[in-house]
Coordinates of C-alpha atoms in Angstrom, one line a residue:
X1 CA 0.0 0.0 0.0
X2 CA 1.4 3.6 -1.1
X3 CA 1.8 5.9 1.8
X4 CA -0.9 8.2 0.5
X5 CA -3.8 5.7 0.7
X6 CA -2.5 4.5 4.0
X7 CA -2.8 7.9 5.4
X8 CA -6.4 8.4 3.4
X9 CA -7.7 5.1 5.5
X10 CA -6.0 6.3 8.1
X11 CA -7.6 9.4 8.6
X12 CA -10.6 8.1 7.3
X13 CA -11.2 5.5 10.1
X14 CA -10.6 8.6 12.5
X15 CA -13.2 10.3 10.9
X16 CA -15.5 7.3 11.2
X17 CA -14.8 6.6 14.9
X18 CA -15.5 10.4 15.6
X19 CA -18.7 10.2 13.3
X20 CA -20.2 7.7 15.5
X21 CA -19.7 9.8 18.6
X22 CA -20.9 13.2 16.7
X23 CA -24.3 11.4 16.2
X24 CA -24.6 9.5 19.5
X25 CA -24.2 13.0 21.5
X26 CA -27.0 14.6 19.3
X27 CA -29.6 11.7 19.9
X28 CA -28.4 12.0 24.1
X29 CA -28.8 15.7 23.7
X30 CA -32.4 15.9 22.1
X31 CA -34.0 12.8 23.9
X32 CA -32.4 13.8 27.4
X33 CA -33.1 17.2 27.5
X34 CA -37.1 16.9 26.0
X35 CA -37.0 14.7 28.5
X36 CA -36.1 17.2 31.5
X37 CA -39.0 19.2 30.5
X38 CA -37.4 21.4 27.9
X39 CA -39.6 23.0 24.4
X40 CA -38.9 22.1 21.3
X41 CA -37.0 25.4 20.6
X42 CA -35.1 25.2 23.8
X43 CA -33.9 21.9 22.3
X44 CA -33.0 23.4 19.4
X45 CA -31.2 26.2 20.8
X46 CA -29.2 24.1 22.7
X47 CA -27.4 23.3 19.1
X48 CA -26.9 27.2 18.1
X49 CA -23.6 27.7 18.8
X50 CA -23.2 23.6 17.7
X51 CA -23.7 25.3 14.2
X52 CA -22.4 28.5 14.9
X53 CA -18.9 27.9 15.7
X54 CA -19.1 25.2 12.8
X55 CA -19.5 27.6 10.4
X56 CA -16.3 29.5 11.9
X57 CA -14.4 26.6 12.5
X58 CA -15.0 25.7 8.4
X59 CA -14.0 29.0 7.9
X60 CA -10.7 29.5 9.8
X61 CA -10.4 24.9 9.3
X62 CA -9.1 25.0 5.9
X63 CA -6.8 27.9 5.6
X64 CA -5.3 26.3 9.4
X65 CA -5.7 22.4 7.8
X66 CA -3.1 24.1 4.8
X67 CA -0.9 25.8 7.0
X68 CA 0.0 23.0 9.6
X69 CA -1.5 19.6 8.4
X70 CA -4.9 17.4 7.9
X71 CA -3.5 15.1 10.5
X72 CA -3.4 17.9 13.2
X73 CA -6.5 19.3 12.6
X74 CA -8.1 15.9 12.9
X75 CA -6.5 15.4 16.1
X76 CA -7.3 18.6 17.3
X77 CA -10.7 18.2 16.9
X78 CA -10.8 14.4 18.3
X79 CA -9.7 16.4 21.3
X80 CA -12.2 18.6 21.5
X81 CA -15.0 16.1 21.1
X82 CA -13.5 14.2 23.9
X83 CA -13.7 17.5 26.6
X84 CA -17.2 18.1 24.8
X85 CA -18.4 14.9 26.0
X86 CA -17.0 14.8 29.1
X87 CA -18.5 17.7 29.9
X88 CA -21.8 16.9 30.2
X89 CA -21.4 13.8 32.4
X90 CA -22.1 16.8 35.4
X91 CA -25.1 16.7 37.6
X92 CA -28.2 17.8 36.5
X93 CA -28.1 20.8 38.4
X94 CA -24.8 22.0 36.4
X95 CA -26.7 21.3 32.7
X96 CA -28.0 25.2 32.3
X97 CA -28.5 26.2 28.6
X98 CA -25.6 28.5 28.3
X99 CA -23.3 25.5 30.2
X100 CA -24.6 23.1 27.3
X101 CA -24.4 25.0 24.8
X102 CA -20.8 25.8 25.5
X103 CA -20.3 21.8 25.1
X104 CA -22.3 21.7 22.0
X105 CA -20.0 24.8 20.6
X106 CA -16.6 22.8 21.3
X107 CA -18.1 19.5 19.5
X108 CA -19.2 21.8 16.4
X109 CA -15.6 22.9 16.1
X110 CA -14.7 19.5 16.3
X111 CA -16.5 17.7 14.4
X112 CA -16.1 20.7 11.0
X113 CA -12.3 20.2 12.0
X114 CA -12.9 15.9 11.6
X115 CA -14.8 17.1 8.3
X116 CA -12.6 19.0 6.5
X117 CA -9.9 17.0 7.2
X118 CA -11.0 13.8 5.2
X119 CA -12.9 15.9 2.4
X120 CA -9.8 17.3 1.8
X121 CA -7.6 14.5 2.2
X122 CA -9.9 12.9 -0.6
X123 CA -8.4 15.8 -3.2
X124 CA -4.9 15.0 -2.4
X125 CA -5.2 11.1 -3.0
X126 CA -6.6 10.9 -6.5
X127 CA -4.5 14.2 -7.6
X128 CA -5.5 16.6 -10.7
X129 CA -7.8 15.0 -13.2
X130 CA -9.4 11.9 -13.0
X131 CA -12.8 13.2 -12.0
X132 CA -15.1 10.1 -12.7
X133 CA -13.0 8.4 -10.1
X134 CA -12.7 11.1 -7.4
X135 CA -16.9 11.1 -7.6
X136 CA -16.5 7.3 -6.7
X137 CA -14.4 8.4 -4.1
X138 CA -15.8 10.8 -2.2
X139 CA -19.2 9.4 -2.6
X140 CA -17.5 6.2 -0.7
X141 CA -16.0 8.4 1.8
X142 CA -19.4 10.9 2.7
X143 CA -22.0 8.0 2.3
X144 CA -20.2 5.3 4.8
X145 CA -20.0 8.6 6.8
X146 CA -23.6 9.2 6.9
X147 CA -24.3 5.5 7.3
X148 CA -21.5 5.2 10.4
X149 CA -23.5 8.6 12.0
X150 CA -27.0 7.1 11.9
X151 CA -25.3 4.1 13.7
X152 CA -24.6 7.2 16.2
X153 CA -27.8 7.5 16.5
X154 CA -29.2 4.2 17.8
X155 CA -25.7 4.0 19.6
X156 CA -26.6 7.3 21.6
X157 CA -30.4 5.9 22.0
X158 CA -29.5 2.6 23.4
X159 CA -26.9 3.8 25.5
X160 CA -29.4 5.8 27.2
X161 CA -31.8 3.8 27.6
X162 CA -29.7 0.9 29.2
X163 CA -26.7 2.7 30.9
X164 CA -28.5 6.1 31.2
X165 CA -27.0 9.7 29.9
X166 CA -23.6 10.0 31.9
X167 CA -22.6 6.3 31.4
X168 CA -23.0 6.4 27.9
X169 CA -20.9 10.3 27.4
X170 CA -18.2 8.4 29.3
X171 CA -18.2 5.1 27.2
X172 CA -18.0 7.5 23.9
X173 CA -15.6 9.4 25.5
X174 CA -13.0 6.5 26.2
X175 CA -13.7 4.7 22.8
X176 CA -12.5 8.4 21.1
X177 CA -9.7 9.1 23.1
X178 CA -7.9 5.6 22.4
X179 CA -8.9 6.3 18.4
X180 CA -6.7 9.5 18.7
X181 CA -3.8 8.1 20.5
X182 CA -3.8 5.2 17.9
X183 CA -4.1 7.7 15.0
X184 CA -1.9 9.6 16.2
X185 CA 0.9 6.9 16.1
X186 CA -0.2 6.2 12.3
X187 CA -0.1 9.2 10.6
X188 CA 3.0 11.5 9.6
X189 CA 3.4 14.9 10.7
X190 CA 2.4 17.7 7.8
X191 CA -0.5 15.6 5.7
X192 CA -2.3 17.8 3.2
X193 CA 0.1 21.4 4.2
X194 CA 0.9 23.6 1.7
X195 CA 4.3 24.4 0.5
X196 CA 3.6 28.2 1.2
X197 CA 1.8 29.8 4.1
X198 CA -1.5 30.9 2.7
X199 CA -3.2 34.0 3.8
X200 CA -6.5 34.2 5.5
X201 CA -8.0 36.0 2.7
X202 CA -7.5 33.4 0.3
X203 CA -10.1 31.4 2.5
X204 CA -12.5 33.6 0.7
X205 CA -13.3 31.8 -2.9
X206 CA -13.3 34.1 -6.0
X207 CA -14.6 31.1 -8.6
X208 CA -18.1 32.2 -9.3
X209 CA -18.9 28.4 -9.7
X210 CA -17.4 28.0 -6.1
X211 CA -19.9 30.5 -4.6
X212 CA -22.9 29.5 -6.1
X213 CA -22.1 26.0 -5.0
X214 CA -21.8 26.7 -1.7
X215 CA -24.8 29.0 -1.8
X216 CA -27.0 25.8 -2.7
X217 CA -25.7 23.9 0.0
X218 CA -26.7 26.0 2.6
X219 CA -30.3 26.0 1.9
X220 CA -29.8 22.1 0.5
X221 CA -28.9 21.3 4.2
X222 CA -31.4 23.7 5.7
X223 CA -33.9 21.8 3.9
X224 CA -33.1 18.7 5.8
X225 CA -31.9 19.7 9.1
X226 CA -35.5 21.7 9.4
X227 CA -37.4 19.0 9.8
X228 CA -34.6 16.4 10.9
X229 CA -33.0 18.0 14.1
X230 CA -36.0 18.6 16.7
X231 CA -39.4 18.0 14.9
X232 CA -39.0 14.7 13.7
X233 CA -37.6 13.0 17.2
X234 CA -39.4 15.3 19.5
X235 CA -43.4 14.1 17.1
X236 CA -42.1 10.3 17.1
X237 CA -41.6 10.3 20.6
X238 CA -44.3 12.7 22.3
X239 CA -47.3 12.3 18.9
X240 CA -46.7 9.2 17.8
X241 CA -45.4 7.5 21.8
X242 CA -42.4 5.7 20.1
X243 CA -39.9 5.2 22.6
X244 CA -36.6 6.7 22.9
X245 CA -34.6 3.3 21.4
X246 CA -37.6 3.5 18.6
X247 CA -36.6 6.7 17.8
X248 CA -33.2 6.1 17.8
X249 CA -33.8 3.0 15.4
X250 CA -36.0 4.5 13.1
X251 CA -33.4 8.0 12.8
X252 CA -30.6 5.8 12.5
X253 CA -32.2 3.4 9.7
X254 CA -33.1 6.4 8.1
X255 CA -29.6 8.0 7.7
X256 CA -27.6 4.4 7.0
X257 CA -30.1 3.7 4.5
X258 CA -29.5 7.6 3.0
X259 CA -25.7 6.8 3.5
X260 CA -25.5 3.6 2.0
X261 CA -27.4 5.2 -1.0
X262 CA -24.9 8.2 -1.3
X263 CA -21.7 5.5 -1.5
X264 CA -24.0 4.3 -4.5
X265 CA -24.6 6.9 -6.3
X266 CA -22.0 6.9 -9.2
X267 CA -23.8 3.3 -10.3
X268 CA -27.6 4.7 -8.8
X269 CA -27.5 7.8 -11.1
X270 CA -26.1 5.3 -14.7
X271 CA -28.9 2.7 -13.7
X272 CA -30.5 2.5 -17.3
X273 CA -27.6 4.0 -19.3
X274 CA -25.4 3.4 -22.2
X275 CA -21.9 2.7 -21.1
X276 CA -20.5 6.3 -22.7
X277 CA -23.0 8.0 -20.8
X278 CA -22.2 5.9 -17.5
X279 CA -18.4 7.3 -17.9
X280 CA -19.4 10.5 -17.6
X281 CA -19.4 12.2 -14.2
X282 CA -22.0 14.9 -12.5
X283 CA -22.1 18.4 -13.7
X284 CA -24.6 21.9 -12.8
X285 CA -27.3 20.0 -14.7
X286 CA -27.0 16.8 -12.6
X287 CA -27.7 19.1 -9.8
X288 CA -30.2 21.2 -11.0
X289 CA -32.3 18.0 -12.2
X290 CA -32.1 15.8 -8.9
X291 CA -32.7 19.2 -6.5
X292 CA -35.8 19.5 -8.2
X293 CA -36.8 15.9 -8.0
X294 CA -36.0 16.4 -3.9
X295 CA -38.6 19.6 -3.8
X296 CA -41.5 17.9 -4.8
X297 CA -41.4 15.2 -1.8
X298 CA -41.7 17.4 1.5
X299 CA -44.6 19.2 -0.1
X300 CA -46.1 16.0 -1.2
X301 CA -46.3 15.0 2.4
X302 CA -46.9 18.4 3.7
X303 CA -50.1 17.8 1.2
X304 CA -50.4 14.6 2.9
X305 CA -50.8 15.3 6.2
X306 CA -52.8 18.8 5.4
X307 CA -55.5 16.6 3.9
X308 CA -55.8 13.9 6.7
X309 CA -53.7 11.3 5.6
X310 CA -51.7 8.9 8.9
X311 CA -49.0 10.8 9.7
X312 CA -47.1 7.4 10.9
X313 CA -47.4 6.1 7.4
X314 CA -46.5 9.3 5.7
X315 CA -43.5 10.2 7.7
X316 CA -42.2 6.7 7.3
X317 CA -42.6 6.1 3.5
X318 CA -42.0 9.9 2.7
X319 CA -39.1 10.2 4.5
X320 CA -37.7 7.3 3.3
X321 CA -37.7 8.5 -0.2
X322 CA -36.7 12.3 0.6
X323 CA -33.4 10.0 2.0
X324 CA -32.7 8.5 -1.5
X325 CA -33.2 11.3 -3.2
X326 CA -31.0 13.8 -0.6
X327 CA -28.6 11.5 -0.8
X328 CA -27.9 11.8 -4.3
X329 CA -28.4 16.0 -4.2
X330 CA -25.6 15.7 -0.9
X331 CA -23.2 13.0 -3.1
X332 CA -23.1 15.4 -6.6
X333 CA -22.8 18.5 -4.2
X334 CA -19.7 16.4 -2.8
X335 CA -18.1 15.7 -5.8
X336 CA -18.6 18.8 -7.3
X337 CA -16.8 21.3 -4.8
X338 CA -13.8 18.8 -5.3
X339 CA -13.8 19.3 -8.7
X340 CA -14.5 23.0 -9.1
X341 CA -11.4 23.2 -6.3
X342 CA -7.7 23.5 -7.8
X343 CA -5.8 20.9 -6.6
X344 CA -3.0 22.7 -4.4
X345 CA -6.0 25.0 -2.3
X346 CA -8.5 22.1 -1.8
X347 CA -8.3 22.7 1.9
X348 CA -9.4 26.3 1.7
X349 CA -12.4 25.5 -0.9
X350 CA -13.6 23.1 1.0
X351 CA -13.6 24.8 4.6
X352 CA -15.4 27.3 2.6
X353 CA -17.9 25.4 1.2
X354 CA -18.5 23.4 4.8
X355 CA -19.1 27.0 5.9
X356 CA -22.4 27.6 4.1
X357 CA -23.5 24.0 5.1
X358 CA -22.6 24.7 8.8
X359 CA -24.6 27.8 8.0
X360 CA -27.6 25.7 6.3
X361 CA -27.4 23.3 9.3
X362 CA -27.9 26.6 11.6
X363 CA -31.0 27.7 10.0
X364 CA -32.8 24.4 9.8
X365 CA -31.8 23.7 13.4
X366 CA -33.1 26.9 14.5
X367 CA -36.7 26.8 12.6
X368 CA -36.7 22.8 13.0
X369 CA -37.3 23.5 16.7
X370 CA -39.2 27.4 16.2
X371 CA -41.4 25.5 13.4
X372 CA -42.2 22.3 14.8
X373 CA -43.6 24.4 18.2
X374 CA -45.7 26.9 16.2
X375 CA -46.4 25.4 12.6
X376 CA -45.8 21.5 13.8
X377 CA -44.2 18.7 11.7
X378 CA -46.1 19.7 8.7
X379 CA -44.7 23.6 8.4
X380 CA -41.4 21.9 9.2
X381 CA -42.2 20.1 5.8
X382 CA -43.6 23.1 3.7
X383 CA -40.6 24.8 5.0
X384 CA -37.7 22.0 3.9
X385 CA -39.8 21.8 0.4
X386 CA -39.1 25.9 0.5
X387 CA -35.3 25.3 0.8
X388 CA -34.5 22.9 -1.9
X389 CA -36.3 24.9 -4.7
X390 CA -33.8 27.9 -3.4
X391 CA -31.2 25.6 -3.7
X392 CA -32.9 24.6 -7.4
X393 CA -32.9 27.9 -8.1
X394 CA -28.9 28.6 -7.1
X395 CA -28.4 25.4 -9.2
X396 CA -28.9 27.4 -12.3
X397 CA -25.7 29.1 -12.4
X398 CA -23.7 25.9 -11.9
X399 CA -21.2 25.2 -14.6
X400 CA -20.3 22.1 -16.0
X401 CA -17.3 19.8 -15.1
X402 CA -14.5 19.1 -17.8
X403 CA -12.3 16.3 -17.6
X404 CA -9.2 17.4 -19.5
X405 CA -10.0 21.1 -17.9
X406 CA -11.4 20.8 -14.7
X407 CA -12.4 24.4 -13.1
X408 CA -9.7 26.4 -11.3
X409 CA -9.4 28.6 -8.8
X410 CA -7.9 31.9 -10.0
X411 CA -4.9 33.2 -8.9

């Protein structure tokens, strides 16, 4: 095995280990805390500054992930997610909002630093060109993600339900903490730097195709997160009197099965094809045409619901085709910010382009939990059907990708 697709696996099984943990501590968080008595916007709020400093730490991730390694960033963010956790193994009496979200805020940080980190490390293994096959890749990479994150989710549920709230923060805490000592051992100083020291200006993209990109993505991720976060949980367990490891079963099917589909999407989107066509890889009209697909689902069960229909049955078989269809939207958005990113400033493009879907992720979580209390789940629905026409409607500026002359960033 080379020494760059040791250190890819490398820090990709980091990023999988911390995955697991990142969506463990968000099922504890929401189930816990309704629990204790809190609304569904206070449960929302407790992930503000979750997405807030995510959007800074994407931000500031890149341009420090290309001035002193992918490796360190990693490990700097493993560590983070390890005080975050062990953090809220207090007594009850300690867990105030602003203490919380204090905890939430250093596992935001965290988990955009784990992020960026094996994004970018994709960019640096398959090298200039060879697009069809870096869409295989990170396709791979972001769908067993997904997949390893709903896994979080039943993880987090279970653990609560059979060793309670602080026992299972302490067993995710210990499993992470060994993951970073052994990755730590593995990988080489000064993965992924640059050569030069970049500025923190450059963080900023000037490739039109760049921004609108990233503009799509935030309202993409919105679209899920606004339904996904608080409404969805917080209606299965109080409306529908699912329990909390039913929840965490159904949540966690739900993004494994969305994951498993986004690792498949290079041979999912040729399904019917000639094998010329199948060679080719995703462009601005592959995402303008499955975005628009995606819209017309949450307003069909918004429609649903609004005219009687069981919302059990609804949710269920709705949601499970939003997650095949978002998973396609998330795995072309994926490819494509690799591909519109020159080769040498990956780092940067994609901590800004994890920016706006930190962003996205803030406004969903926000109005998932504002929504939910005042419109219930079926606003939360109208609204995510809102969000992926903007995205649609972003979409249009998208250019195509080239294989022989990929987009650059200019100078």
């Amino acid at each position: 095995m080379d020494t760059n697709t040791r250190n890819y696996l490398t820090v990709t099984a980091g990023y999988w280990a911390f995955t697991v943990t990142d969506g463990a501590i968000r099922m504890l968080v929401v189930l816990y805390f309704h629990l204790l008595g809190y609304s569904p916007f206070e449960v929302a709020m407790l992930f503000l500054f979750y997405e807030v400093f995510g959007i800074v730490t994407n931000l500031v991730g890149g341009w420090l992930g290309a001035r002193i390694g992918l490796n360190l960033t990693m490990h700097i963010g493993m560590g983070l997610q390890v005080v975050a956790l062990s953090m809220l193994t207090v007594p009850d009496a300690w867990l105030t909002v602003a203490y919380v979200m204090l905890a939430q805020a250093l596992s935001g940080i965290a988990k955009d630093l784990n992020k960026m980190s094996a994004k970018a490390t994709v960019k640096t293994l398959v090298g200039a060109g060879g697009e069809s096959r870096l869409f295989k890749y990170v396709a791979i990479l972001t769908g067993s993600k997904n997949a390893l994150k709903g896994a979080g989710f039943f993880i987090g549920a279970a653990l609560l339900e059979l060793i309670g709230f602080r026992g299972a923060l302490a067993v995710l805490a210990g499993m992470l903490l060994i993951v970073l000592i052994v990755t730590a051992i593995l990988l080489p100083s000064g993965v992924g730097r640059m050569a030069s020291k970049p500025k923190f200006t450059q963080v900023f993209s000037n490739t039109p195709a760049i921004n609108w990109l990233s503009a799509a993505r935030f309202f993409l991720f919105g679209a899920r997160d606004v339904w996904f976060v608080v409404g969805l949980p917080v209606f299965l367990y109080s409306a529908l009197g699912w329990s909390f490891t039913q929840v965490g079963t159904f949540m966690a099917a739900w993004v494994i099965g969305y994951g498993m589909v986004q690792a498949a999407a290079p041979r999912l989107m040729h399904l019917g094809r000639s094998n010329q066509v199948a060679r080719r890889h995703p462009g601005g009209r592959t995402a303008r045409r499955w975005a628009l697909l995606l819209a017309i689902v949450p307003a069909g069960m918004a429609f649903a619901l609004h005219q009687g229909w069981p919302s059990g049955e609804v949710l269920i078989a709705g949601l499970m085709l939003f997650g095949v269809l978002f998973a396609i939207n998330s795995a072309v958005h994926s490819y494509l910010i690799l591909a519109y990113s020159d080769f040498e400033k990956v780092s940067m493009s994609v901590g800004f382009y994890y920016m706006a879907n930190a962003g996205g992720r803030l406004a969903g979580t926000v109005l998932s939990g504002l929504v939910y209390q005042t419109q219930g789940i079926e606003g939360c629905l109208w609204w995510s059907a809102g969000f992926v026409l903007a995205a649609f409607l972003l979409s249009l500026r998208l250019p195509e990708v080239s294989e022989s002359k990929p987009v650059r960033v200019a100078a």
